[in-house]
Short mmCIF file of C-alpha atoms and ligand atoms in Angstrom, two decimals:
data_model
loop_
_atom_site.label_atom_id
_atom_site.label_comp_id
_atom_site.label_asym_id
_atom_site.label_seq_id
_atom_site.Cartn_x
_atom_site.Cartn_y
_atom_site.Cartn_z
CA UNK A 1 139.52 1.49 -79.31
CA UNK A 2 137.55 2.58 -76.32
CA UNK A 3 140.57 2.56 -74.02
CA UNK A 4 142.55 4.65 -76.49
CA UNK A 5 139.78 7.24 -76.64
CA UNK A 6 139.72 7.44 -72.86
CA UNK A 7 143.46 7.93 -72.71
CA UNK A 8 143.39 10.65 -75.36
CA UNK A 9 140.79 12.59 -73.44
CA UNK A 10 142.66 12.35 -70.16
CA UNK A 11 146.03 13.19 -71.73
CA UNK A 12 144.99 16.54 -73.08
CA UNK A 13 143.38 17.59 -69.82
CA UNK A 14 145.52 19.98 -67.77
CA UNK A 15 145.35 19.82 -64.01
CA UNK A 16 144.63 23.53 -63.68
CA UNK A 17 143.52 26.31 -65.97
CA UNK A 18 145.83 29.33 -65.92
CA UNK A 19 144.04 32.10 -64.05
CA UNK A 20 143.27 34.89 -66.49
CA UNK A 21 142.18 38.48 -66.38
CA UNK A 22 138.52 38.60 -67.29
CA UNK A 23 139.22 40.59 -70.48
CA UNK A 24 141.02 37.50 -71.80
CA UNK A 25 137.59 35.87 -71.97
CA UNK A 26 136.39 38.45 -74.51
CA UNK A 27 136.38 35.99 -77.43
CA UNK A 28 135.28 37.37 -80.76
CA UNK A 29 134.79 33.97 -82.37
CA UNK A 30 132.04 31.41 -82.14
CA UNK A 31 132.94 27.82 -81.20
CA UNK A 32 132.19 24.95 -83.59
CA UNK A 33 133.70 21.48 -83.54
CA UNK A 34 136.48 22.50 -81.19
CA UNK A 35 137.54 25.46 -83.38
CA UNK A 36 137.10 29.20 -82.87
CA UNK A 37 135.37 30.44 -86.02
CA UNK A 38 134.25 33.67 -87.70
CA UNK A 39 131.05 34.17 -89.65
CA UNK A 40 131.45 33.14 -93.31
CA UNK A 41 130.75 36.72 -94.39
CA UNK A 42 133.00 38.09 -91.64
CA UNK A 43 130.12 39.94 -89.95
CA UNK A 44 130.19 40.69 -86.24
CA UNK A 45 127.84 42.32 -83.75
CA UNK A 46 128.49 44.62 -80.82
CA UNK A 47 128.22 43.66 -77.16
CA UNK A 48 127.80 46.56 -74.74
CA UNK A 49 128.34 47.07 -71.05
CA UNK A 50 124.87 48.10 -69.84
CA UNK A 51 126.29 50.10 -66.91
CA UNK A 52 128.41 52.40 -69.08
CA UNK A 53 126.97 52.02 -72.58
CA UNK A 54 130.50 51.31 -73.79
CA UNK A 55 131.31 48.67 -76.39
CA UNK A 56 132.87 45.64 -74.72
CA UNK A 57 133.75 44.00 -78.00
CA UNK A 58 132.39 42.40 -81.17
CA UNK A 59 131.38 38.78 -81.68
CA UNK A 60 130.94 36.64 -84.80
CA UNK A 61 127.44 37.01 -86.25
CA UNK A 62 126.65 33.53 -87.55
CA UNK A 63 123.77 32.63 -89.83
CA UNK A 64 122.02 29.64 -91.33
CA UNK A 65 125.04 27.99 -93.03
CA UNK A 66 127.24 28.07 -89.93
CA UNK A 67 124.38 26.79 -87.76
CA UNK A 68 123.85 23.86 -90.13
CA UNK A 69 127.56 23.15 -89.93
CA UNK A 70 127.48 23.23 -86.10
CA UNK A 71 124.54 20.82 -86.07
CA UNK A 72 126.31 18.43 -88.45
CA UNK A 73 129.43 18.49 -86.28
CA UNK A 74 127.39 17.88 -83.13
CA UNK A 75 125.63 15.02 -84.90
CA UNK A 76 128.95 13.42 -85.91
CA UNK A 77 130.37 13.86 -82.41
CA UNK A 78 127.27 12.28 -80.86
CA UNK A 79 128.19 8.83 -82.18
CA UNK A 80 131.48 8.90 -80.26
CA UNK A 81 130.31 10.75 -77.17
CA UNK A 82 127.28 8.51 -76.52
CA UNK A 83 129.63 5.49 -76.49
CA UNK A 84 131.96 6.91 -73.84
CA UNK A 85 131.46 5.43 -70.40
CA UNK A 86 129.38 7.30 -67.87
CA UNK A 87 132.48 7.45 -65.71
CA UNK A 88 134.41 9.20 -68.44
CA UNK A 89 131.67 11.76 -68.99
CA UNK A 90 131.54 12.23 -65.23
CA UNK A 91 135.28 12.93 -65.07
CA UNK A 92 135.11 15.59 -67.78
CA UNK A 93 132.08 17.29 -66.22
CA UNK A 94 133.86 17.31 -62.87
CA UNK A 95 136.83 19.05 -64.50
CA UNK A 96 134.49 21.60 -66.05
CA UNK A 97 133.06 22.18 -62.57
CA UNK A 98 136.50 22.54 -60.99
CA UNK A 99 137.70 24.98 -63.65
CA UNK A 100 134.63 27.16 -63.18
CA UNK A 101 135.17 27.27 -59.43
CA UNK A 102 138.84 28.05 -59.90
CA UNK A 103 138.03 30.92 -62.27
CA UNK A 104 134.98 32.16 -60.39
CA UNK A 105 136.21 35.73 -59.92
CA UNK A 106 137.07 36.42 -63.53
CA UNK A 107 134.04 34.64 -64.94
CA UNK A 108 131.95 36.79 -62.58
CA UNK A 109 133.63 40.01 -63.70
CA UNK A 110 133.00 39.08 -67.31
CA UNK A 111 129.34 38.49 -66.50
CA UNK A 112 128.96 41.80 -64.65
CA UNK A 113 130.61 43.60 -67.56
CA UNK A 114 128.16 42.28 -70.15
CA UNK A 115 125.04 41.68 -68.05
CA UNK A 116 125.20 44.35 -65.34
CA UNK A 117 124.40 42.36 -62.19
CA UNK A 118 126.42 43.27 -59.07
CA UNK A 119 129.65 41.32 -58.78
CA UNK A 120 128.54 39.44 -55.66
CA UNK A 121 125.49 38.16 -57.55
CA UNK A 122 127.62 37.26 -60.56
CA UNK A 123 129.94 35.24 -58.31
CA UNK A 124 126.89 33.51 -56.89
CA UNK A 125 125.70 32.68 -60.38
CA UNK A 126 129.06 31.18 -61.37
CA UNK A 127 128.85 28.83 -58.38
CA UNK A 128 125.20 28.05 -59.17
CA UNK A 129 126.11 27.37 -62.81
CA UNK A 130 129.10 25.20 -61.88
CA UNK A 131 126.96 23.18 -59.48
CA UNK A 132 125.02 21.73 -62.42
CA UNK A 133 128.22 20.29 -63.90
CA UNK A 134 129.03 18.69 -60.56
CA UNK A 135 125.50 17.40 -60.00
CA UNK A 136 125.08 15.94 -63.47
CA UNK A 137 128.61 14.48 -63.38
CA UNK A 138 127.28 12.36 -60.54
CA UNK A 139 123.92 11.69 -62.20
CA UNK A 140 125.64 10.45 -65.38
CA UNK A 141 126.32 7.17 -63.58
CA UNK A 142 122.74 6.70 -62.42
CA UNK A 143 120.69 6.44 -65.60
CA UNK A 144 119.32 3.06 -64.58
CA UNK A 145 116.90 0.97 -66.59
CA UNK A 146 115.01 -2.09 -65.33
CA UNK A 147 113.88 -5.63 -66.04
CA UNK A 148 110.26 -6.61 -66.20
CA UNK A 149 109.80 -10.24 -65.09
CA UNK A 150 106.09 -10.77 -65.65
CA UNK A 151 106.18 -12.70 -68.90
CA UNK A 152 106.43 -16.45 -69.57
CA UNK A 153 109.61 -17.36 -71.44
CA UNK A 154 110.49 -13.74 -72.06
CA UNK A 155 111.98 -10.82 -70.18
CA UNK A 156 111.38 -7.18 -70.88
CA UNK A 157 114.44 -5.00 -70.45
CA UNK A 158 114.13 -1.24 -70.46
CA UNK A 159 117.22 0.84 -71.06
CA UNK A 160 117.67 4.59 -71.31
CA UNK A 161 119.62 6.09 -74.17
CA UNK A 162 120.69 9.65 -75.05
CA UNK A 163 118.28 11.32 -77.48
CA UNK A 164 120.97 12.77 -79.78
CA UNK A 165 121.87 16.37 -80.60
CA UNK A 166 120.27 18.90 -78.26
CA UNK A 167 119.60 22.44 -79.46
CA UNK A 168 119.62 25.05 -76.67
CA UNK A 169 118.55 28.67 -76.84
CA UNK A 170 119.31 30.61 -73.68
CA UNK A 171 118.56 34.05 -72.20
CA UNK A 172 120.73 36.90 -70.91
CA UNK A 173 119.50 37.10 -67.30
CA UNK A 174 121.55 34.10 -66.13
CA UNK A 175 124.11 33.89 -68.92
CA UNK A 176 126.00 30.95 -67.38
CA UNK A 177 123.43 29.16 -65.26
CA UNK A 178 120.85 28.79 -68.00
CA UNK A 179 123.47 27.07 -70.18
CA UNK A 180 125.01 24.71 -67.64
CA UNK A 181 121.61 23.63 -66.30
CA UNK A 182 120.85 22.25 -69.77
CA UNK A 183 124.34 21.35 -70.96
CA UNK A 184 125.36 19.49 -67.80
CA UNK A 185 122.34 17.21 -68.14
CA UNK A 186 122.79 16.74 -71.89
CA UNK A 187 126.48 15.86 -71.72
CA UNK A 188 125.95 13.56 -68.75
CA UNK A 189 123.26 11.70 -70.69
CA UNK A 190 125.57 11.27 -73.69
CA UNK A 191 124.04 13.98 -75.90
CA UNK A 192 125.95 16.68 -77.77
CA UNK A 193 124.81 20.28 -77.99
CA UNK A 194 124.41 23.32 -80.23
CA UNK A 195 123.88 26.39 -78.06
CA UNK A 196 122.59 29.77 -79.21
CA UNK A 197 123.24 32.21 -76.32
CA UNK A 198 121.45 35.56 -75.99
CA UNK A 199 122.91 38.33 -78.15
CA UNK A 200 123.38 40.58 -75.08
CA UNK A 201 125.57 38.06 -73.23
CA UNK A 202 127.57 35.87 -75.64
CA UNK A 203 130.87 36.23 -73.77
CA UNK A 204 129.78 34.23 -70.74
CA UNK A 205 128.75 31.42 -73.10
CA UNK A 206 132.04 31.53 -75.00
CA UNK A 207 133.92 31.46 -71.69
CA UNK A 208 132.11 28.21 -70.89
CA UNK A 209 133.37 26.81 -74.20
CA UNK A 210 136.93 27.77 -73.26
CA UNK A 211 136.49 25.93 -70.00
CA UNK A 212 135.02 22.86 -71.68
CA UNK A 213 137.90 22.81 -74.16
CA UNK A 214 140.42 23.01 -71.35
CA UNK A 215 138.64 20.29 -69.41
CA UNK A 216 139.11 17.96 -72.39
CA UNK A 217 135.55 17.86 -73.73
CA UNK A 218 135.97 16.35 -77.21
CA UNK A 219 135.42 18.55 -80.27
CA UNK A 220 131.82 18.76 -81.47
CA UNK A 221 130.21 17.95 -78.10
CA UNK A 222 129.56 21.60 -77.26
CA UNK A 223 129.10 24.15 -80.03
CA UNK A 224 128.29 27.82 -79.52
CA UNK A 225 126.54 29.65 -82.34
CA UNK A 226 126.58 33.39 -81.62
CA UNK A 227 124.19 35.57 -83.62
CA UNK A 228 122.84 39.11 -83.61
CA UNK A 229 119.22 40.04 -82.92
CA UNK A 230 118.69 40.23 -86.70
CA UNK A 231 120.12 36.77 -87.49
CA UNK A 232 118.69 35.01 -84.45
CA UNK A 233 115.23 34.07 -85.86
CA UNK A 234 116.85 32.29 -88.84
CA UNK A 235 119.38 30.53 -86.61
CA UNK A 236 116.62 29.45 -84.22
CA UNK A 237 114.53 28.13 -87.11
CA UNK A 238 117.39 25.95 -88.36
CA UNK A 239 117.90 24.50 -84.88
CA UNK A 240 114.18 23.82 -84.46
CA UNK A 241 113.60 22.38 -87.91
CA UNK A 242 116.78 20.36 -88.48
CA UNK A 243 116.08 16.61 -88.58
CA UNK A 244 119.54 16.09 -87.05
CA UNK A 245 118.50 17.85 -83.84
CA UNK A 246 116.54 15.49 -81.59
CA UNK A 247 115.78 17.78 -78.71
CA UNK A 248 115.19 21.47 -78.26
CA UNK A 249 115.52 23.20 -74.89
CA UNK A 250 114.63 26.86 -74.53
CA UNK A 251 114.59 29.38 -71.70
CA UNK A 252 113.17 32.79 -72.52
CA UNK A 253 109.97 34.69 -73.13
CA UNK A 254 106.60 33.01 -73.66
CA UNK A 255 106.20 34.77 -77.01
CA UNK A 256 109.47 33.37 -78.38
CA UNK A 257 108.78 29.97 -76.84
CA UNK A 258 105.53 29.72 -78.78
CA UNK A 259 107.33 30.44 -82.06
CA UNK A 260 109.96 27.80 -81.31
CA UNK A 261 107.35 25.22 -80.28
CA UNK A 262 105.58 25.61 -83.62
CA UNK A 263 108.85 25.27 -85.49
CA UNK A 264 109.91 22.22 -83.48
CA UNK A 265 106.61 20.53 -84.32
CA UNK A 266 107.75 20.16 -87.92
CA UNK A 267 110.21 17.42 -86.89
CA UNK A 268 108.28 16.23 -83.80
CA UNK A 269 111.17 17.16 -81.53
CA UNK A 270 111.34 16.55 -77.83
CA UNK A 271 111.07 19.98 -76.22
CA UNK A 272 111.69 21.60 -72.86
CA UNK A 273 110.37 25.11 -72.43
CA UNK A 274 111.00 27.33 -69.46
CA UNK A 275 109.12 30.48 -70.31
CA UNK A 276 107.84 33.51 -68.45
CA UNK A 277 106.55 33.58 -64.90
CA UNK A 278 104.41 36.00 -62.93
CA UNK A 279 105.28 34.87 -59.42
CA UNK A 280 102.87 35.76 -56.62
CA UNK A 281 104.36 36.46 -53.18
CA UNK A 282 101.66 36.14 -50.50
CA UNK A 283 102.12 37.50 -47.00
CA UNK A 284 99.54 36.25 -44.51
CA UNK A 285 98.67 37.91 -41.19
CA UNK A 286 100.42 35.13 -39.23
CA UNK A 287 103.79 35.83 -40.93
CA UNK A 288 106.71 37.42 -39.18
CA UNK A 289 106.71 40.85 -40.87
CA UNK A 290 110.48 41.41 -40.84
CA UNK A 291 111.18 37.98 -42.31
CA UNK A 292 108.48 38.55 -44.94
CA UNK A 293 109.90 41.95 -45.91
CA UNK A 294 113.44 40.58 -46.19
CA UNK A 295 112.14 37.66 -48.28
CA UNK A 296 110.04 39.85 -50.56
CA UNK A 297 112.93 42.25 -51.16
CA UNK A 298 115.20 39.38 -52.10
CA UNK A 299 112.62 37.62 -54.26
CA UNK A 300 111.76 40.85 -56.07
CA UNK A 301 115.03 42.73 -56.51
CA UNK A 302 117.64 40.03 -57.14
CA UNK A 303 119.27 40.63 -60.53
CA UNK A 304 117.35 43.96 -60.60
CA UNK A 305 114.11 42.03 -60.83
CA UNK A 306 115.22 40.27 -63.99
CA UNK A 307 114.68 36.63 -63.11
CA UNK A 308 111.80 34.47 -64.22
CA UNK A 309 111.24 33.47 -60.58
CA UNK A 310 111.18 37.08 -59.33
CA UNK A 311 108.20 37.98 -57.15
CA UNK A 312 106.03 39.87 -59.60
CA UNK A 313 102.94 40.54 -57.47
CA UNK A 314 103.22 41.03 -53.72
CA UNK A 315 99.90 40.30 -52.03
CA UNK A 316 99.67 41.33 -48.37
CA UNK A 317 96.85 40.57 -45.94
CA UNK A 318 94.90 43.49 -44.50
CA UNK A 319 96.06 43.04 -40.88
CA UNK A 320 99.77 43.63 -41.64
CA UNK A 321 99.58 45.53 -44.93
CA UNK A 322 100.45 48.98 -43.54
CA UNK A 323 103.39 47.79 -41.46
CA UNK A 324 104.66 45.63 -44.32
CA UNK A 325 104.48 48.38 -46.95
CA UNK A 326 106.28 50.91 -44.74
CA UNK A 327 109.07 48.44 -43.92
CA UNK A 328 109.38 47.38 -47.56
CA UNK A 329 109.92 51.00 -48.67
CA UNK A 330 112.53 51.50 -45.92
CA UNK A 331 114.39 48.33 -47.00
CA UNK A 332 114.38 49.34 -50.68
CA UNK A 333 115.61 52.84 -49.85
CA UNK A 334 118.84 51.26 -48.57
CA UNK A 335 119.77 49.90 -51.99
CA UNK A 336 122.91 51.25 -53.62
CA UNK A 337 122.41 51.68 -57.38
CA UNK A 338 125.45 51.78 -59.65
CA UNK A 339 127.94 49.90 -61.79
CA UNK A 340 127.94 46.31 -60.52
CA UNK A 341 131.76 46.26 -60.60
CA UNK A 342 131.90 48.81 -57.75
CA UNK A 343 132.06 47.61 -54.16
CA UNK A 344 128.85 48.05 -52.20
CA UNK A 345 126.54 48.31 -55.23
CA UNK A 346 123.42 46.19 -54.75
CA UNK A 347 121.46 47.17 -57.89
CA UNK A 348 123.00 47.40 -61.35
CA UNK A 349 121.49 48.60 -64.62
CA UNK A 350 118.76 46.75 -66.52
CA UNK A 351 119.91 44.83 -69.56
CA UNK A 352 118.86 47.44 -72.16
CA UNK A 353 116.53 50.33 -72.84
CA UNK A 354 113.67 48.08 -73.96
CA UNK A 355 113.68 46.60 -70.45
CA UNK A 356 113.58 50.08 -68.88
CA UNK A 357 110.66 51.13 -71.09
CA UNK A 358 108.65 48.12 -69.91
CA UNK A 359 109.07 49.01 -66.22
CA UNK A 360 108.39 52.68 -66.92
CA UNK A 361 105.17 51.76 -68.74
CA UNK A 362 103.96 49.52 -65.94
CA UNK A 363 104.59 52.23 -63.33
CA UNK A 364 102.66 54.83 -65.37
CA UNK A 365 99.79 52.44 -65.95
CA UNK A 366 99.54 51.47 -62.24
CA UNK A 367 99.66 55.11 -61.09
CA UNK A 368 96.97 56.05 -63.62
CA UNK A 369 94.82 53.31 -62.07
CA UNK A 370 95.30 54.70 -58.55
CA UNK A 371 98.53 53.12 -57.22
CA UNK A 372 100.75 55.21 -54.93
CA UNK A 373 104.51 55.47 -55.38
CA UNK A 374 106.13 54.70 -52.00
CA UNK A 375 109.65 54.96 -53.35
CA UNK A 376 111.37 55.25 -56.76
CA UNK A 377 109.12 55.30 -59.79
CA UNK A 378 111.33 56.67 -62.56
CA UNK A 379 114.55 56.31 -64.54
CA UNK A 380 117.63 56.71 -62.34
CA UNK A 381 119.75 59.84 -62.61
CA UNK A 382 122.73 57.63 -63.54
CA UNK A 383 121.19 57.38 -67.02
CA UNK A 384 121.88 54.44 -69.39
CA UNK A 385 119.54 51.61 -68.42
CA UNK A 386 119.36 52.35 -64.69
CA UNK A 387 115.93 52.50 -63.05
CA UNK A 388 115.14 53.49 -59.48
CA UNK A 389 114.18 50.55 -57.25
CA UNK A 390 110.45 51.12 -56.87
CA UNK A 391 107.65 50.12 -54.51
CA UNK A 392 104.02 50.86 -55.44
CA UNK A 393 101.20 50.55 -52.92
CA UNK A 394 97.53 49.71 -53.53
CA UNK A 395 98.04 48.46 -57.05
CA UNK A 396 94.74 47.24 -58.53
CA UNK A 397 94.87 43.72 -59.89
CA UNK A 398 93.79 44.97 -63.33
CA UNK A 399 97.06 46.92 -63.67
CA UNK A 400 99.64 45.77 -66.25
CA UNK A 401 102.10 45.26 -63.37
CA UNK A 402 99.88 42.44 -62.08
CA UNK A 403 98.99 40.92 -65.41
CA UNK A 404 102.42 40.92 -67.06
CA UNK A 405 105.89 39.91 -65.96
CA UNK A 406 107.76 43.13 -65.05
CA UNK A 407 111.35 41.89 -65.34
CA UNK A 408 112.56 44.99 -63.55
CA UNK A 409 113.03 46.56 -60.10
CA UNK A 410 109.40 47.43 -59.29
CA UNK A 411 107.36 45.82 -56.53
CA UNK A 412 103.57 46.26 -56.76
CA UNK A 413 101.76 45.70 -53.44
CA UNK A 414 98.20 44.39 -53.49
CA UNK A 415 95.95 44.23 -50.44
CA UNK A 416 93.77 41.16 -49.72
CA UNK A 417 91.38 40.06 -46.98
CA UNK A 418 91.05 36.25 -47.08
CA UNK A 419 93.17 33.23 -48.00
CA UNK A 420 90.66 32.24 -50.71
CA UNK A 421 90.85 35.68 -52.26
CA UNK A 422 94.69 35.64 -52.23
CA UNK A 423 94.92 32.19 -53.80
CA UNK A 424 92.37 33.16 -56.45
CA UNK A 425 94.34 36.30 -57.37
CA UNK A 426 97.63 34.34 -57.37
CA UNK A 427 96.24 31.69 -59.73
CA UNK A 428 94.46 34.09 -62.06
CA UNK A 429 97.12 34.09 -64.73
CA UNK A 430 98.15 32.02 -67.72
CA UNK A 431 101.66 31.18 -66.47
CA UNK A 432 102.95 29.45 -63.34
CA UNK A 433 106.63 29.15 -62.50
CA UNK A 434 107.43 30.19 -58.91
CA UNK A 435 105.11 31.16 -56.07
CA UNK A 436 106.06 32.24 -52.55
CA UNK A 437 104.22 32.79 -49.33
CA UNK A 438 104.93 33.67 -45.72
CA UNK A 439 102.79 32.16 -43.00
CA UNK A 440 103.25 30.56 -39.61
CA UNK A 441 100.00 28.63 -39.71
CA UNK A 442 100.82 24.97 -40.46
CA UNK A 443 97.42 24.06 -41.92
CA UNK A 444 97.48 27.14 -44.10
CA UNK A 445 100.99 26.29 -45.29
CA UNK A 446 99.86 22.87 -46.54
CA UNK A 447 96.69 24.25 -48.13
CA UNK A 448 98.32 27.13 -49.94
CA UNK A 449 101.41 25.17 -51.07
CA UNK A 450 99.13 22.62 -52.72
CA UNK A 451 96.73 25.16 -54.22
CA UNK A 452 99.21 27.50 -55.90
CA UNK A 453 99.30 26.75 -59.63
CA UNK A 454 103.07 26.90 -60.06
CA UNK A 455 106.04 24.54 -60.49
CA UNK A 456 108.10 25.83 -57.52
CA UNK A 457 106.92 27.03 -54.12
CA UNK A 458 108.92 28.93 -51.51
CA UNK A 459 107.41 28.71 -48.02
CA UNK A 460 108.96 31.37 -45.78
CA UNK A 461 111.89 31.22 -48.23
CA UNK A 462 112.85 33.26 -51.30
CA UNK A 463 115.96 31.57 -52.67
CA UNK A 464 114.63 28.22 -53.77
CA UNK A 465 116.47 27.09 -56.90
CA UNK A 466 119.30 24.58 -56.48
CA UNK A 467 120.96 21.97 -58.66
CA UNK A 468 119.49 19.23 -56.50
CA UNK A 469 115.83 20.11 -57.16
CA UNK A 470 113.58 20.25 -60.25
CA UNK A 471 113.02 23.64 -61.88
CA UNK A 472 110.16 24.28 -64.30
CA UNK A 473 106.62 25.52 -64.53
CA UNK A 474 103.01 24.79 -65.35
CA UNK A 475 100.48 26.39 -67.72
CA UNK A 476 102.11 28.58 -70.38
CA UNK A 477 105.39 28.64 -68.48
CA UNK A 478 106.12 25.48 -70.37
CA UNK A 479 107.13 21.89 -69.92
CA UNK A 480 110.04 19.83 -68.66
CA UNK A 481 112.20 20.12 -65.56
CA UNK A 482 115.83 21.12 -65.19
CA UNK A 483 118.02 20.07 -62.27
CA UNK A 484 117.39 17.47 -59.60
CA UNK A 485 117.19 13.80 -60.40
CA UNK A 486 114.62 14.63 -63.09
CA UNK A 487 116.81 16.97 -65.17
CA UNK A 488 118.67 14.24 -67.02
CA UNK A 489 115.37 12.62 -68.15
CA UNK A 490 114.93 15.44 -70.66
CA UNK A 491 117.92 14.12 -72.62
CA UNK A 492 117.19 10.39 -72.39
CA UNK A 493 114.67 8.15 -74.08
CA UNK A 494 113.44 4.71 -73.08
CA UNK A 495 114.06 1.63 -75.18
CA UNK A 496 112.36 -1.67 -74.43
CA UNK A 497 114.23 -4.83 -75.47
CA UNK A 498 112.36 -8.12 -75.35
CA UNK A 499 114.46 -11.23 -74.70
CA UNK A 500 112.52 -14.28 -75.90
CA UNK A 501 112.75 -18.08 -75.77
CA UNK A 502 114.67 -18.14 -72.51
P1 ADP B 1 113.90 38.58 -74.03
O1 ADP B 1 112.78 39.35 -74.66
O2 ADP B 1 113.85 38.62 -72.57
O3 ADP B 1 115.24 38.88 -74.59
P2 ADP B 1 113.63 36.28 -75.67
O4 ADP B 1 112.71 35.14 -75.53
O5 ADP B 1 113.46 37.18 -76.84
O6 ADP B 1 113.57 37.06 -74.31
O7 ADP B 1 115.14 35.78 -75.68
C1 ADP B 1 115.60 34.55 -75.14
C2 ADP B 1 116.51 33.89 -76.16
O8 ADP B 1 115.72 33.62 -77.32
C3 ADP B 1 117.70 34.72 -76.63
O9 ADP B 1 118.80 33.87 -76.87
C4 ADP B 1 117.21 35.28 -77.94
O10 ADP B 1 118.25 35.60 -78.84
C5 ADP B 1 116.39 34.12 -78.46
N1 ADP B 1 115.38 34.46 -79.47
C6 ADP B 1 114.61 35.56 -79.54
N2 ADP B 1 113.78 35.50 -80.61
C7 ADP B 1 114.03 34.31 -81.23
C8 ADP B 1 113.51 33.64 -82.39
N3 ADP B 1 112.55 34.16 -83.14
N4 ADP B 1 114.03 32.43 -82.70
C9 ADP B 1 115.01 31.88 -81.94
N5 ADP B 1 115.52 32.45 -80.85
C10 ADP B 1 115.05 33.64 -80.49
#
């Protein structure tokens, strides 16, 4: 029985996926139980290209009934998938990895078309996303348990088993990476998944389903429920409240995370929450200014400032503040704003107008409180959802820009005098995901790294997330870790088996 299943999986797996034009990934159907499906009422919603405002296509707008169906199918598939060998799950995940790498260019174009990030960044995200399939393919084989010897006539055996169906709700800022970071771990552990991607970026999610299908992932293991902004709350509620869903993993805003946490409490689900951040970036007098400027620019403006690990508050010590702020403005002036598909563009549009309004508001508020605009400061002449890359100097810490996540291309600079003051400002917020600092003083590096109230710290480094390390935050940023050797734990539970009378 088992051998036959293995053979069936391997037989329908092609060696290579035909290379497609990215428009061939514009699927208008959702993906349930290995089939491409429409909404029962035939409704669809529009997906737009944020750089041009043009309609890219329409996607099935599923609701409660279809979500329940997807959950049931994932639940049925779980009983087969959990019994496959770790090696078999590893092989399929490795194929998913290989197919993503092979199709990197077109998957990246698709992402730029619906999300807006420059093509080079989109290509980087496809590789980042694929790396979780590769990593968890390897981890699938390492879900060890143990034997406890300290009992007379008995032995305690602890094994780790997949939790069951995992519900996943993912954001638009990393439309591929935020799915594979969860899905790779879940599939490796032996769980099946129902994924609700963001309404702005469903195509990247559906492309991942095409890849999984072509890699031979059995029907029902990965289901994609696409839904519009209007239907999403009902779909999310079904996922959170269904007794057939054992685990809920969410990446998105703190406000939405709190709603989902309350809903998931009704069935006492395991939850992972990766919610908002408000990353401090501290630059101490001992830092190399050029390295610090380059790091701050990267940490702030990647993905047009729309990452949850983006530097949100840049705190610079008095002794180098003036030099740093001048050099930061010069570096930001070099950005090329435009459609991410065009060569040389370094800054694309924001995801939608709501995102632009938020940045605009924060700039106005900071200026009203005395901040100075060093560069940028307003909507870009390209229109749509473009905003000028902006640097504000002397932003008071009471400003909205320091209290709230910006999620846009605006860097507020704050001056400080002492290490204690900087750490106190950095920690004075209710969330804690990433924190960065630049210093060449070894004792200070240890002190500050340990004192920052965050889940990830970059010391003289701005690009810190990798498949090999744990990602997640403290305080209201949430709970759980994705990636690293810890990521698979989120989808496994311990079982203790007592062997007696031996
Ligand atoms: P943002 O404001 O940046 O779009 P959200 O937290 O609203 O962040 O979105 C992250 C994900 O959560 C998206 O997939 C979105 O569709 C989904 N979402 C938003 N509101 C709800 C909700 N009430 N229930 C379930 N999912 C939701």
